[in-house]
Tab-separated table of C-alpha atoms in Angstrom:
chain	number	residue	atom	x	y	z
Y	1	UNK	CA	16.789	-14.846	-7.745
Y	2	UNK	CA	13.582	-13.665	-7.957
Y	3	UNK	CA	10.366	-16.493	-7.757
Y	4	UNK	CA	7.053	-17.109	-7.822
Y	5	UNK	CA	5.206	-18.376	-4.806
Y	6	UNK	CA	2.017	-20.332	-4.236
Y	7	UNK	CA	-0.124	-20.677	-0.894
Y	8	UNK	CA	-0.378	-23.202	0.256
Y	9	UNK	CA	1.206	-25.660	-0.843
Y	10	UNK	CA	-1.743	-28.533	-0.431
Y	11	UNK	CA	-5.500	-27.888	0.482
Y	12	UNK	CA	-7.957	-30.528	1.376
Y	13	UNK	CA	-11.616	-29.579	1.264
Y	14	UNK	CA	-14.617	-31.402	0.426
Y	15	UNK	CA	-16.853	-31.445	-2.879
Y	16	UNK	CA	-19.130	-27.941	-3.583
Y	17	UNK	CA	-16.777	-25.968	-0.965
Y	18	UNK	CA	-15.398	-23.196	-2.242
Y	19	UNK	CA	-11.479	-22.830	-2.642
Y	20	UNK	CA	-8.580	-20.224	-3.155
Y	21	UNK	CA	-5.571	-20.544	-4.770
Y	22	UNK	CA	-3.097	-18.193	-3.785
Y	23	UNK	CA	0.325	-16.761	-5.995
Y	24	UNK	CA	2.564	-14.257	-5.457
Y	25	UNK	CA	4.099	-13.379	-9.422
Y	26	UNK	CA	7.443	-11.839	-9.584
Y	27	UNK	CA	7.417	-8.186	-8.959
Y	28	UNK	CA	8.084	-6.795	-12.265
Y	29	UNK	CA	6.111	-9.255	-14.329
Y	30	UNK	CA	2.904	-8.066	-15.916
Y	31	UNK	CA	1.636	-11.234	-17.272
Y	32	UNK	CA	0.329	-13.729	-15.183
Y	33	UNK	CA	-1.194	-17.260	-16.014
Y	34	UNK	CA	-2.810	-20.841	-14.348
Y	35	UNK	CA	-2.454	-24.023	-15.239
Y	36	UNK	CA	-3.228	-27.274	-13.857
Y	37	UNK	CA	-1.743	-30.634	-13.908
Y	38	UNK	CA	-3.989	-33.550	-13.193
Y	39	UNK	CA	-2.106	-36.316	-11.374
Y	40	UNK	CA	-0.118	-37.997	-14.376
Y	41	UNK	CA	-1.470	-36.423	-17.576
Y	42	UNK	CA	0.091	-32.750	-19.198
Y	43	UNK	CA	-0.069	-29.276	-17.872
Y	44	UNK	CA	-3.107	-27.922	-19.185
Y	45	UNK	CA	-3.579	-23.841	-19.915
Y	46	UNK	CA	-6.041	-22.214	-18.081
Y	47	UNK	CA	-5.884	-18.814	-17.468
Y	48	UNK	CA	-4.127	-15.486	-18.603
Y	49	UNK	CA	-3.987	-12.182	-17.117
Y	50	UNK	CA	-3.432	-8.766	-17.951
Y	51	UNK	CA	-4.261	-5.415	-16.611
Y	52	UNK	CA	-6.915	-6.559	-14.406
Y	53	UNK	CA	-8.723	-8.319	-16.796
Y	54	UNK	CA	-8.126	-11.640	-18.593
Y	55	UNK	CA	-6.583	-11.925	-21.435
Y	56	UNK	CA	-7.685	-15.460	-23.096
Y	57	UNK	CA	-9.211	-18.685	-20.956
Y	58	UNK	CA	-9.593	-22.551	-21.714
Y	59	UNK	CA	-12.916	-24.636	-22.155
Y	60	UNK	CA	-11.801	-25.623	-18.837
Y	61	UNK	CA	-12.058	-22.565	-17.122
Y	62	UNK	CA	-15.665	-22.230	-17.325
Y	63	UNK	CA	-17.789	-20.504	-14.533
Y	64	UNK	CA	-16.642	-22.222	-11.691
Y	65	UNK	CA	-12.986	-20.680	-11.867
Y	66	UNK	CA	-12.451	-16.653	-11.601
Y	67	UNK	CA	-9.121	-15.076	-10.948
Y	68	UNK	CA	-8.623	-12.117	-9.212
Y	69	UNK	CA	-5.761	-9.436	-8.340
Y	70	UNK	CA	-6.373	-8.403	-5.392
Y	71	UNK	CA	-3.404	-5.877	-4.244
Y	72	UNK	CA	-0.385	-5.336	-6.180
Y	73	UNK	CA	1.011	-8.949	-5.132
Y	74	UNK	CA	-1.507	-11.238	-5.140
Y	75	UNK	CA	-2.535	-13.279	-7.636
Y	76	UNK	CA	-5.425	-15.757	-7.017
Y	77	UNK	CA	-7.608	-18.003	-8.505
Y	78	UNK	CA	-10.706	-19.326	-7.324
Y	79	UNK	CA	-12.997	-22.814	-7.337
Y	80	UNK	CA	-16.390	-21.231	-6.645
Y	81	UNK	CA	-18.166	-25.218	-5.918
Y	82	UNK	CA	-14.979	-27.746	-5.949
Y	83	UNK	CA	-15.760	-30.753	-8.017
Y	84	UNK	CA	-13.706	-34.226	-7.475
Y	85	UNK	CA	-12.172	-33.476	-11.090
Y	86	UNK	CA	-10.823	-30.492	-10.017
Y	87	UNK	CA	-8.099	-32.825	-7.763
Y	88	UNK	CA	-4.977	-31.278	-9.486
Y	89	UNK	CA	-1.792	-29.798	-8.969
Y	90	UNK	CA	-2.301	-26.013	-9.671
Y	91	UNK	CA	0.277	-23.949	-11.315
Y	92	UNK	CA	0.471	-19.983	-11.275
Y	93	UNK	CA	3.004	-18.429	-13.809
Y	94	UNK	CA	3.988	-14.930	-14.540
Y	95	UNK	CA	5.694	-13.171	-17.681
Y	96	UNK	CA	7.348	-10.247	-17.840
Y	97	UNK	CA	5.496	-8.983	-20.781
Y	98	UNK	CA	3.353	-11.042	-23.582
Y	99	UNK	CA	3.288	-9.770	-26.924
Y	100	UNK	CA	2.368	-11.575	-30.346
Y	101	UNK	CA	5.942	-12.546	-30.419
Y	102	UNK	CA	5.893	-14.661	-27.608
Y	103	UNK	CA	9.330	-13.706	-26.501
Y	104	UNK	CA	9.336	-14.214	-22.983
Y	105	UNK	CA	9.591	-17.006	-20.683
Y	106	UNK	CA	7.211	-17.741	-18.353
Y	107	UNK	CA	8.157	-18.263	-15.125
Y	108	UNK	CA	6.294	-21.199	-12.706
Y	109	UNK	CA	5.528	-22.079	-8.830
Y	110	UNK	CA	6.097	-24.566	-7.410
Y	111	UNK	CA	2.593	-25.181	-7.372
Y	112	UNK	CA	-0.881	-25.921	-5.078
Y	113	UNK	CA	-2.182	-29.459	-4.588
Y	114	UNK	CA	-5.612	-29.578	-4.867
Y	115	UNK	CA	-7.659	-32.769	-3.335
Y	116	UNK	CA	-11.309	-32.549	-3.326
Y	117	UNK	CA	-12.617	-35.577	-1.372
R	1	UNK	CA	-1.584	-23.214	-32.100
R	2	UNK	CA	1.275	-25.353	-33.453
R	3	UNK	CA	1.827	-28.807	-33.067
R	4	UNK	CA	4.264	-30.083	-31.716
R	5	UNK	CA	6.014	-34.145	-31.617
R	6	UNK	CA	8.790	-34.989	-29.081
R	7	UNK	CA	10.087	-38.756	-28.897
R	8	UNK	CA	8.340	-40.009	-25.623
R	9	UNK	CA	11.632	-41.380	-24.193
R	10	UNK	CA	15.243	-40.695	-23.940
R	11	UNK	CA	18.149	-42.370	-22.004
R	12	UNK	CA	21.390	-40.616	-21.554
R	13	UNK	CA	24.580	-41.700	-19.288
R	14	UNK	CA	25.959	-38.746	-16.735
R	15	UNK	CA	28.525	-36.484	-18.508
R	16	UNK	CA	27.498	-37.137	-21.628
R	17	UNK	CA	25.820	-34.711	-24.318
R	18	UNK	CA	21.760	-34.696	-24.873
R	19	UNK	CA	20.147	-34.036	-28.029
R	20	UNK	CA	16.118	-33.543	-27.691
R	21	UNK	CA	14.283	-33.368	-30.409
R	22	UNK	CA	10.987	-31.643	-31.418
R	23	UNK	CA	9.097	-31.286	-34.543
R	24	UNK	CA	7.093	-28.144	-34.746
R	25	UNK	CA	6.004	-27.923	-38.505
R	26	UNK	CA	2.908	-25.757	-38.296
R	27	UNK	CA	4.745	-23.437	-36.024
R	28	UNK	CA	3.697	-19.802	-37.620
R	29	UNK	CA	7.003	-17.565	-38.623
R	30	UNK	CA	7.191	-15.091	-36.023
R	31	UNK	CA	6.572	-17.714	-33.361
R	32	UNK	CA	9.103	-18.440	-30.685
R	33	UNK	CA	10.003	-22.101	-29.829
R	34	UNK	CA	10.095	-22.130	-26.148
R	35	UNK	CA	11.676	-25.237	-23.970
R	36	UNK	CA	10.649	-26.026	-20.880
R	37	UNK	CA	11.436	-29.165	-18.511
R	38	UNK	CA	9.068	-30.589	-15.186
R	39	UNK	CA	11.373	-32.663	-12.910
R	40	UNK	CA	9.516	-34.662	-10.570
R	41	UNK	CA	7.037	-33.298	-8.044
R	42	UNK	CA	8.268	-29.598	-9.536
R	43	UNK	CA	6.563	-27.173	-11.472
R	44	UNK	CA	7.942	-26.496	-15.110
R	45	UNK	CA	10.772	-24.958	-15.726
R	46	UNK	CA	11.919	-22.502	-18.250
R	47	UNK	CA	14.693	-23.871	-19.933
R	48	UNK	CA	15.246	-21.890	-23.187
R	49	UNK	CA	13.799	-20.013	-26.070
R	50	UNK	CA	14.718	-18.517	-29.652
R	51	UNK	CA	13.019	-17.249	-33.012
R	52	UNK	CA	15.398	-18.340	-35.651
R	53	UNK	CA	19.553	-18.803	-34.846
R	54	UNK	CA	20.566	-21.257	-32.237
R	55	UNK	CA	20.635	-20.032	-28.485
R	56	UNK	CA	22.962	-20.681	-25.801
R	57	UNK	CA	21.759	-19.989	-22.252
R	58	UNK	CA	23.741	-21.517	-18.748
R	59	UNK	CA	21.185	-24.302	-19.000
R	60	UNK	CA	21.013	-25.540	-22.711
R	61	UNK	CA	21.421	-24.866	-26.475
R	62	UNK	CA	18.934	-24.669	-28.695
R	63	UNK	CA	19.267	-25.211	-32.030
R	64	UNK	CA	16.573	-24.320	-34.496
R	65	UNK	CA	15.737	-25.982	-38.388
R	66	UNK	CA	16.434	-23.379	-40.796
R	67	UNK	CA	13.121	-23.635	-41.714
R	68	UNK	CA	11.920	-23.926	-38.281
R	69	UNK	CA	10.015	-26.929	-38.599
R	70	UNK	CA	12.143	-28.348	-35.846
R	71	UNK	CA	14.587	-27.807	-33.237
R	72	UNK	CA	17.080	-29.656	-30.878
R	73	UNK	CA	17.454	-28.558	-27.147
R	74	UNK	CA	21.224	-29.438	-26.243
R	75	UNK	CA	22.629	-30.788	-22.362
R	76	UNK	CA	26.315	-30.471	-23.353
R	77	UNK	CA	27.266	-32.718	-20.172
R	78	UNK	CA	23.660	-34.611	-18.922
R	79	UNK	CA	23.552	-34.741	-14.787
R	80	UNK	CA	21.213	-36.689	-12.739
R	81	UNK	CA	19.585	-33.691	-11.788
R	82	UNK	CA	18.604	-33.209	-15.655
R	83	UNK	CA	16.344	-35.990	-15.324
R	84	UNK	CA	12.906	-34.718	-16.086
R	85	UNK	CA	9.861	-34.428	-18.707
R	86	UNK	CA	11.451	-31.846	-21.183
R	87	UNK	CA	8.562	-29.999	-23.065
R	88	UNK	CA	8.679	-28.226	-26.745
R	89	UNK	CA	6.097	-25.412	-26.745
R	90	UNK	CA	5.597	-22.458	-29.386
R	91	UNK	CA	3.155	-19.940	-27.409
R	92	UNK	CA	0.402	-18.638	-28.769
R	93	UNK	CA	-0.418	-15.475	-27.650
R	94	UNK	CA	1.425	-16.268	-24.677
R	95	UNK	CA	-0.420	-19.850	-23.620
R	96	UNK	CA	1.938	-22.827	-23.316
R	97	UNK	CA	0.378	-26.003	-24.801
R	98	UNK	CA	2.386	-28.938	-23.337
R	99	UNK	CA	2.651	-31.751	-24.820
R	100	UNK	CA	3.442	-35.249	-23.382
R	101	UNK	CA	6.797	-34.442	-23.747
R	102	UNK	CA	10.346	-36.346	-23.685
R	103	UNK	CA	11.055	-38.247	-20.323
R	104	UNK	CA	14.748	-38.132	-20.150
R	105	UNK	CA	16.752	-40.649	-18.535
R	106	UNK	CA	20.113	-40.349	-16.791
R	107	UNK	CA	22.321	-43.111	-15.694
R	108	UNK	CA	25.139	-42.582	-13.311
């Protein structure tokens, strides 16, 4: 069954480093999201992708965060100066197609721990 | 985006049927009600989805309010590896806004 994948699967780095956050969406999907889970509060929204260019954001994803497509598989989002608040599971998600309907599932990783220190 | 209200807290024994609730009264008509569930150290899961008539999937039921102000996800026969946070979530424009969810028990 097909999945989506998330590299890696915890990264360590130190406050105003820059990070990636890598996600491989399921092949035929076309919609493609990030969320983040701070250790034990909700999954918060706070990305979505479309055709190259994104499709709505959060207040949370403010200058700091861009996302990126790089080949026809990738999928990544990055923390351009890592804050300690950004400590959070990361989750990528993909969709095989979005419309006003909302009447696909999305699909999740398995996610990217995130520690700043 | 709608709101949504999910008891915090549900026990069930193994074997046994589920019913979770959600309320989702602002939920716009053309909306789908989408169910997901996050079992521990996992990402979420999709679980089910439907617009208006009650859904059956391999995983769950659904059954939807015919007005659609609410809707019951069904576990016909509860397992200890149903135990998980089990979210309520009408998209808008495809963004998931989880709640706190139901934390579902299950007892062997």
């Amino acid at each position: 069954e097909p999945e989506v994948t998330q590299t890696p699967s915890h990264q360590v780095t130190q406050m105003g480093q820059e990070v990636i956050l890598r996600c491989v969406p399921i092949s035929n999907h076309l919609y493609f999201y990030w969320y983040r889970q701070i250790l034990g509060q909700k999954v918060e929204f706070l990305v979505s992708f479309y055709n190259n260019e994104i499709s709505e954001k959060s207040e949370i994803f403010d200058d700091q965060f861009s996302v990126e497509r790089p080949d026809g598989s990738n999928f990544t989002l990055k923390i351009r100066s890592t804050k300690l608040e950004d400590s959070a599971m990361y989750f990528c998600a993909s969709s095989e197609i979005r419309d006003y309907l909302s009447s696909y599932e999305q699909y999740f990783g398995p996610g990217t721990r995130l520690t700043v220190t | 985006d709608a709101k949504t209200t999910q008891p915090n807290s549900m026990e069930s024994n193994e074997e046994e049927p589920v019913h979770l609730p959600c309320n989702h009264s602002t939920i716009s008509g053309t909306d789908y009600i989408h169910w997901y569930r996050q079992l521990p150290s996992q990402g979420p899961e999709y679980v089910i989805h439907g617009l208006t008539s009650n859904v059956n999937n391999r995983m769950a039921s659904l059954a939807i309010a015919e007005d659609r102000k609410s809707s019951t996800l069904i576990l016909h026969r509860a397992t200890l590896r149903d135990a998980a946070v089990y979210y309520c979530s009408p998209p808008f424009y495809g963004k998931l806004t989880f709640g706190q969810g139901t934390i579902l028990t299950v007892h062997p």
